[in-house]
Amino acid sequence: MSSPPRAAASPVVFSILAAISVSHLLNDTIQSLLPAIFPLLKETFRLNYSQIGWITFTFQCTASILQPFVGSYTDRRPWPFSLAIGMGSSLMGILLLAHAQSYAAVLLAAGVIGLGSSVFHPEASRVARLASGGRHGFAQSLFQVGGNAGSALGPALATLFALATWQSEIRWFTALAVTAILLLTVVGRWYRGILASTRLVPKTVVVHAIPTRGQREVAGAIAILMALIFSKYFYLVSLSNYYTFYLMDRFHVTRQGSQGLLAVFLAAVALGTIVGGPVGDRIGRKRVIWASILGIAPFTLWLPYANLPLTVALSFVIGFILASAFSAILVYAQELIPGRVGFISGLFFGFAFGMAGIAAAVLGHLAEITSITYVFHVCAFLPLIGLLAAFLPNEPKAATSH
């Protein structure tokens, strides 16, 4: 790793961005095992759709509740090695899942994996911003694409699992966690070095040419962004968690075939993520937010009526367009409230995870009392919430320094 640059007017530190993105890939590969092995869990422990939903709810709750608090704390007191510590929790979760003998043990494993995520994301997002050299959208997209690539890689690897031996096979994923811990220790040393060399304290952020906004305007904008996150993640969960069941139920696709098609959707999400940030840096984040949420509505409304090949194509388009939103939303919010990078990152990551958890439970229950196909009919209307983006205030023309 190169020597830590100064926080002001620093170049992009690609080695750190690459390290944090790869760590995100490893972290989310581990996390994506849960939805990827839902068919295995369902058969092994004889679960219904509601119980499947509660597994994700448990994971998402522990992954979301602590994030704003971690972010707010580290705005005042940076914690460079929290990244490696959080990954240690994920390692423990894998081991618990590999030895689970009951549904309760699976819930515990999901909660422990989620706990590691709640520590990882706020500080990892801050490190990405510190290493961005002012290209905040690009840095957040590169960070996010690692996570999305991991989300696609997990299901792809899970297709290799056999029903009788999946718990012994999942132990191999401990190697990913150990690798991430070692990598994040190096990132932590860089982070500690930049804090020492610049005496950077996050609350003493320098703001350049950013217009003052009233509290009511900021609160209204944050509320709109939260509504858009709600729309994005409720629909995203309908695909990431229940797409395999939808394909098996409607088109009689095999379990391994459905997992492979889920990986196609998640790969589209990864591609969309890397595009969204740089495009937002160039044309404005509000435009990206508007297009990425509302823009998928025609495709989501069409999907429940499509045949199998068209369903796969539509899911790819939906994943690509929808994924461009989060980096734009996050950086837009960070610029609304300068100097609170950790808090905003924790708030939005936490809210996103929380919405995903609630969506998993609600949609699982809805599928149980109706059908998987009905769930996709209902969720098709969620992107229309993107109309609210019209009420977001215009973006500041100048950026905030680190």
XYZ file of C-alpha atoms in Angstrom:
402
model
C 0.000 0.000 0.000
C 1.141 3.535 -0.714
C 1.688 6.069 2.024
C -1.509 7.692 3.211
C -2.317 10.888 1.337
C -3.579 14.046 2.889
C -7.316 14.350 3.193
C -7.581 17.611 1.274
C -6.996 17.672 -2.468
C -5.748 14.086 -2.387
C -5.642 11.818 -5.433
C -7.750 8.710 -5.705
C -6.082 5.909 -3.741
C -6.968 3.021 -6.025
C -5.185 0.403 -3.924
C -7.398 1.187 -0.917
C -10.553 1.396 -3.031
C -9.682 -1.980 -4.563
C -8.997 -3.483 -1.133
C -12.242 -2.205 0.361
C -14.195 -3.365 -2.705
C -12.679 -6.854 -2.583
C -13.435 -6.995 1.146
C -17.012 -6.023 0.374
C -17.102 -8.817 -2.203
C -15.941 -11.365 0.380
C -18.324 -10.010 3.018
C -21.364 -10.141 0.757
C -20.438 -13.518 -0.711
C -20.791 -14.828 2.816
C -24.029 -12.934 3.390
C -25.549 -14.066 0.083
C -25.240 -17.683 1.164
C -28.409 -17.306 3.236
C -30.866 -16.611 0.382
C -28.889 -18.902 -1.933
C -29.322 -21.928 0.341
C -32.958 -21.233 1.249
C -34.112 -24.253 -0.803
C -31.599 -26.406 1.097
C -32.681 -24.983 4.451
C -36.325 -25.487 3.533
C -35.759 -29.164 2.777
C -33.327 -29.866 5.630
C -35.398 -28.265 8.398
C -38.829 -28.589 6.703
C -39.520 -24.870 6.753
C -42.441 -22.934 5.281
C -42.214 -19.602 3.437
C -42.904 -17.581 6.586
C -40.005 -19.244 8.401
C -37.755 -18.528 5.418
C -38.781 -14.884 5.660
C -37.940 -14.775 9.369
C -34.396 -15.976 8.684
C -33.797 -12.959 6.472
C -35.653 -10.714 8.925
C -33.289 -11.799 11.720
C -30.228 -11.193 9.577
C -31.401 -7.826 8.297
C -32.415 -6.566 11.741
C -29.015 -7.226 13.312
C -27.387 -5.892 10.154
C -29.352 -2.638 10.337
C -30.080 -1.608 13.923
C -26.509 -0.829 14.969
C -25.332 0.852 11.778
C -26.443 4.460 12.483
C -25.004 4.243 16.005
C -21.691 2.853 14.776
C -21.528 5.549 12.107
C -22.409 8.358 14.519
C -19.817 7.142 17.038
C -17.058 6.894 14.448
C -17.861 10.397 13.146
C -16.487 11.523 16.507
C -14.028 8.710 17.231
C -12.691 6.867 14.152
C -12.246 3.138 14.698
C -9.879 1.921 11.957
C -9.827 -1.759 12.900
C -13.604 -2.112 13.297
C -13.669 -3.480 9.758
C -11.590 -6.523 10.651
C -13.531 -6.991 13.909
C -16.847 -6.955 12.051
C -15.588 -9.596 9.655
C -14.667 -11.744 12.645
C -18.355 -11.795 13.580
C -19.216 -12.992 10.068
C -16.649 -15.779 10.477
C -18.390 -16.898 13.667
C -21.738 -16.854 11.858
C -20.457 -19.189 9.135
C -19.218 -21.653 11.731
C -22.572 -21.560 13.529
C -24.437 -22.169 10.262
C -22.143 -25.067 9.391
C -22.990 -26.771 12.694
C -26.684 -25.764 12.983
C -28.952 -28.633 13.988
C -32.200 -26.708 14.391
C -34.167 -23.764 13.007
C -33.269 -21.724 16.101
C -29.562 -22.300 15.431
C -30.018 -21.103 11.855
C -31.659 -17.916 13.163
C -28.740 -17.388 15.558
C -26.203 -17.849 12.760
C -28.097 -15.369 10.568
C -28.112 -12.821 13.399
C -24.359 -13.141 14.038
C -23.552 -12.723 10.334
C -25.787 -9.647 10.304
C -24.017 -8.209 13.335
C -20.709 -8.261 11.455
C -22.331 -6.410 8.593
C -23.620 -3.655 10.885
C -20.051 -2.890 11.968
C -18.512 -3.254 8.519
C -20.573 -0.965 6.309
C -20.432 2.528 7.910
C -16.652 2.576 8.287
C -16.040 0.876 4.946
C -18.139 3.574 3.280
C -16.098 6.255 5.063
C -12.828 4.677 3.938
C -14.125 4.658 0.355
C -14.897 8.376 0.621
C -11.497 9.147 2.150
C -9.759 7.356 -0.706
C -11.991 8.873 -3.413
C -9.966 11.978 -4.231
C -13.260 13.873 -4.551
C -14.827 11.350 -6.957
C -17.371 10.321 -4.361
C -19.876 8.666 -6.688
C -17.155 6.622 -8.383
C -15.711 5.525 -5.022
C -19.081 4.504 -3.615
C -19.931 2.609 -6.799
C -16.618 0.739 -6.736
C -17.203 -0.093 -3.081
C -20.786 -1.174 -3.775
C -19.960 -3.240 -6.839
C -17.731 -5.428 -4.706
C -20.708 -6.190 -2.500
C -23.011 -6.809 -5.422
C -20.465 -9.058 -7.120
C -20.256 -11.012 -3.880
C -24.045 -11.250 -3.793
C -23.932 -12.801 -7.260
C -20.975 -15.080 -6.455
C -22.597 -16.636 -3.390
C -25.570 -18.173 -5.246
C -23.288 -19.309 -8.065
C -21.124 -21.198 -5.571
C -24.180 -22.522 -3.769
C -25.245 -24.384 -6.902
C -22.360 -26.753 -6.155
C -23.801 -27.715 -2.763
C -25.439 -31.115 -2.387
C -28.441 -31.468 -0.111
C -26.895 -34.154 2.086
C -23.508 -32.442 2.584
C -24.160 -28.693 2.279
C -23.184 -27.962 5.906
C -19.744 -29.509 5.532
C -19.289 -27.737 2.210
C -20.220 -24.346 3.634
C -17.243 -24.523 6.010
C -14.991 -23.689 3.077
C -16.395 -20.175 3.233
C -14.462 -19.589 6.451
C -11.419 -19.116 4.174
C -13.150 -16.104 2.611
C -13.740 -14.551 6.024
C -10.135 -15.093 7.118
C -8.865 -13.564 3.860
C -11.108 -10.533 4.391
C -9.892 -10.111 7.975
C -6.273 -10.024 6.801
C -7.079 -7.568 4.003
C -9.092 -5.291 6.302
C -6.264 -5.265 8.827
C -4.073 -3.723 6.115
C -6.825 -1.209 5.302
C -7.114 -0.420 8.996
C -3.418 0.401 9.171
C -3.783 2.763 6.191
C -6.800 4.391 7.798
C -4.939 4.796 11.092
C -2.026 6.291 9.178
C -4.132 8.895 7.407
C -5.730 9.936 10.675
C -2.331 10.273 12.331
C -0.729 12.138 9.432
C -3.485 14.694 9.019
C -4.875 14.746 12.574
C -8.244 14.334 10.887
C -11.287 14.468 13.115
C -14.487 13.807 11.148
C -16.515 16.501 12.902
C -14.109 19.233 11.752
C -15.063 18.951 8.105
C -14.366 21.892 5.811
C -17.295 22.865 3.611
C -16.793 24.745 0.361
C -19.576 26.645 -1.386
C -22.405 24.473 -0.189
C -25.672 26.390 0.169
C -27.293 26.428 3.565
C -30.489 24.423 3.697
C -33.213 24.711 6.249
C -33.850 21.799 8.577
C -37.313 21.290 7.110
C -35.944 21.041 3.573
C -33.241 18.579 4.635
C -35.723 16.492 6.646
C -38.121 16.407 3.701
C -35.377 15.323 1.323
C -34.216 12.580 3.705
C -37.815 11.354 4.042
C -38.148 11.139 0.246
C -34.846 9.265 -0.023
C -36.050 6.833 2.637
C -39.257 6.239 0.657
C -37.155 5.501 -2.424
C -34.991 3.091 -0.424
C -38.207 1.398 0.737
C -39.340 0.991 -2.871
C -35.952 -0.227 -4.074
C -35.337 -2.809 -1.373
C -38.853 -4.212 -1.132
C -38.725 -4.960 -4.844
C -35.099 -6.114 -4.704
C -35.927 -8.621 -1.952
C -38.822 -10.026 -3.991
C -36.210 -11.086 -6.553
C -33.149 -11.819 -4.423
C -35.084 -13.934 -1.896
C -38.029 -15.397 -3.792
C -36.979 -15.414 -7.450
C -35.735 -19.010 -7.195
C -39.085 -20.150 -5.757
C -40.966 -18.145 -8.411
C -39.011 -19.799 -11.215
C -39.468 -23.281 -9.742
C -43.178 -22.741 -9.072
C -44.209 -21.062 -12.335
C -41.779 -22.510 -14.869
C -40.787 -25.761 -13.087
C -37.094 -24.840 -13.224
C -34.801 -27.114 -11.198
C -33.275 -25.891 -7.937
C -29.804 -25.592 -9.464
C -31.228 -23.929 -12.569
C -33.102 -21.361 -10.491
C -29.967 -20.558 -8.492
C -28.048 -20.031 -11.730
C -30.715 -17.612 -13.002
C -30.627 -15.785 -9.671
C -26.888 -15.331 -10.207
C -27.664 -13.756 -13.613
C -29.954 -11.215 -11.951
C -27.399 -10.437 -9.239
C -24.657 -10.018 -11.848
C -26.856 -7.386 -13.511
C -27.155 -5.658 -10.146
C -23.358 -5.574 -9.888
C -23.021 -4.076 -13.376
C -25.639 -1.424 -12.657
C -23.946 -0.449 -9.436
C -20.590 0.325 -11.040
C -22.321 2.496 -13.655
C -24.543 4.497 -11.287
C -21.873 6.334 -9.286
C -19.719 7.686 -12.138
C -22.829 8.677 -14.117
C -24.079 10.551 -11.048
C -20.728 12.365 -10.797
C -21.192 13.537 -14.391
C -24.898 14.287 -14.878
C -26.100 14.744 -11.305
C -27.311 12.290 -8.706
C -30.923 13.467 -8.723
C -31.269 12.438 -12.368
C -29.807 9.014 -11.659
C -32.123 8.535 -8.670
C -35.159 9.512 -10.751
C -34.288 7.245 -13.664
C -33.199 4.214 -11.657
C -36.278 3.914 -9.412
C -39.118 5.020 -11.689
C -37.366 3.774 -14.826
C -37.876 0.095 -14.005
C -41.669 0.381 -13.609
C -42.543 -0.703 -17.182
C -40.351 -3.775 -16.812
C -41.614 -4.786 -13.348
C -45.230 -4.447 -14.504
C -44.460 -6.678 -17.508
C -42.466 -9.366 -15.681
C -45.367 -11.349 -14.053
C -46.862 -11.953 -17.517
C -43.640 -12.936 -19.321
C -42.492 -16.391 -20.392
C -39.261 -17.865 -19.025
C -36.736 -16.399 -21.525
C -38.369 -12.976 -21.308
C -38.498 -13.215 -17.502
C -34.740 -13.761 -17.411
C -34.167 -10.829 -19.783
C -36.493 -8.519 -17.832
C -34.886 -9.458 -14.519
C -31.483 -8.536 -15.972
C -32.724 -5.124 -17.159
C -34.488 -4.476 -13.835
C -31.405 -5.405 -11.820
C -29.114 -3.241 -13.950
C -31.288 -0.100 -13.800
C -32.390 -0.452 -10.171
C -28.849 -0.990 -8.873
C -27.662 2.405 -10.086
C -29.730 4.127 -7.398
C -28.037 3.381 -4.083
C -24.645 5.035 -4.627
C -26.393 8.126 -5.979
C -28.806 8.220 -3.024
C -26.013 7.769 -0.482
C -23.718 10.479 -1.875
C -26.690 12.837 -2.372
C -27.590 12.390 1.312
C -23.960 12.851 2.441
C -23.900 16.193 0.631
C -27.199 17.228 2.225
C -25.645 16.869 5.697
C -21.895 17.609 5.406
C -19.561 16.243 8.054
C -21.770 13.291 9.040
C -20.452 10.684 6.622
C -20.513 7.847 9.135
C -23.969 8.636 10.472
C -25.505 9.037 6.991
C -23.796 5.876 5.726
C -24.960 3.908 8.756
C -28.464 5.362 8.543
C -28.953 4.508 4.894
C -27.216 1.126 4.944
C -29.098 0.288 8.135
C -32.455 1.430 6.762
C -31.847 -0.464 3.526
C -31.022 -3.658 5.407
C -33.962 -3.129 7.748
C -36.378 -2.661 4.860
C -34.967 -5.770 3.233
C -35.572 -7.728 6.430
C -39.136 -6.489 6.834
C -39.779 -7.141 3.148
C -38.510 -10.706 3.478
C -40.885 -11.430 6.358
C -43.882 -9.640 4.832
C -43.443 -11.123 1.372
C -42.805 -14.581 2.798
C -46.059 -14.393 4.763
C -47.887 -13.045 1.707
C -46.568 -15.939 -0.381
C -47.688 -18.376 2.292
C -51.303 -17.146 2.331
C -51.551 -16.468 -1.428
C -48.850 -17.564 -3.883
C -45.359 -16.632 -5.073
C -46.811 -15.382 -8.353
C -49.185 -13.053 -6.499
C -46.207 -11.545 -4.643
C -44.618 -10.569 -7.949
C -47.875 -9.026 -9.158
C -48.081 -6.840 -6.035
C -44.418 -5.813 -5.993
C -44.572 -4.765 -9.658
C -46.165 -1.445 -8.592
C -43.498 -0.465 -6.039
C -41.213 1.421 -8.482
C -44.009 3.972 -9.035
C -42.928 5.439 -5.681
C -40.020 6.834 -7.712
C -42.331 9.700 -8.704
C -41.397 11.260 -5.346
C -37.905 11.989 -6.697
C -39.424 14.994 -8.485
C -39.695 16.722 -5.091
C -36.020 16.372 -4.157
C -34.173 19.719 -3.939
C -31.557 20.501 -6.543
C -28.048 19.321 -5.701
C -25.309 21.592 -4.383
C -22.903 22.604 -7.134
C -19.778 22.148 -5.023
C -18.681 19.131 -3.094
C -17.662 18.735 0.501
C -14.069 17.880 1.300
C -13.138 14.876 3.346
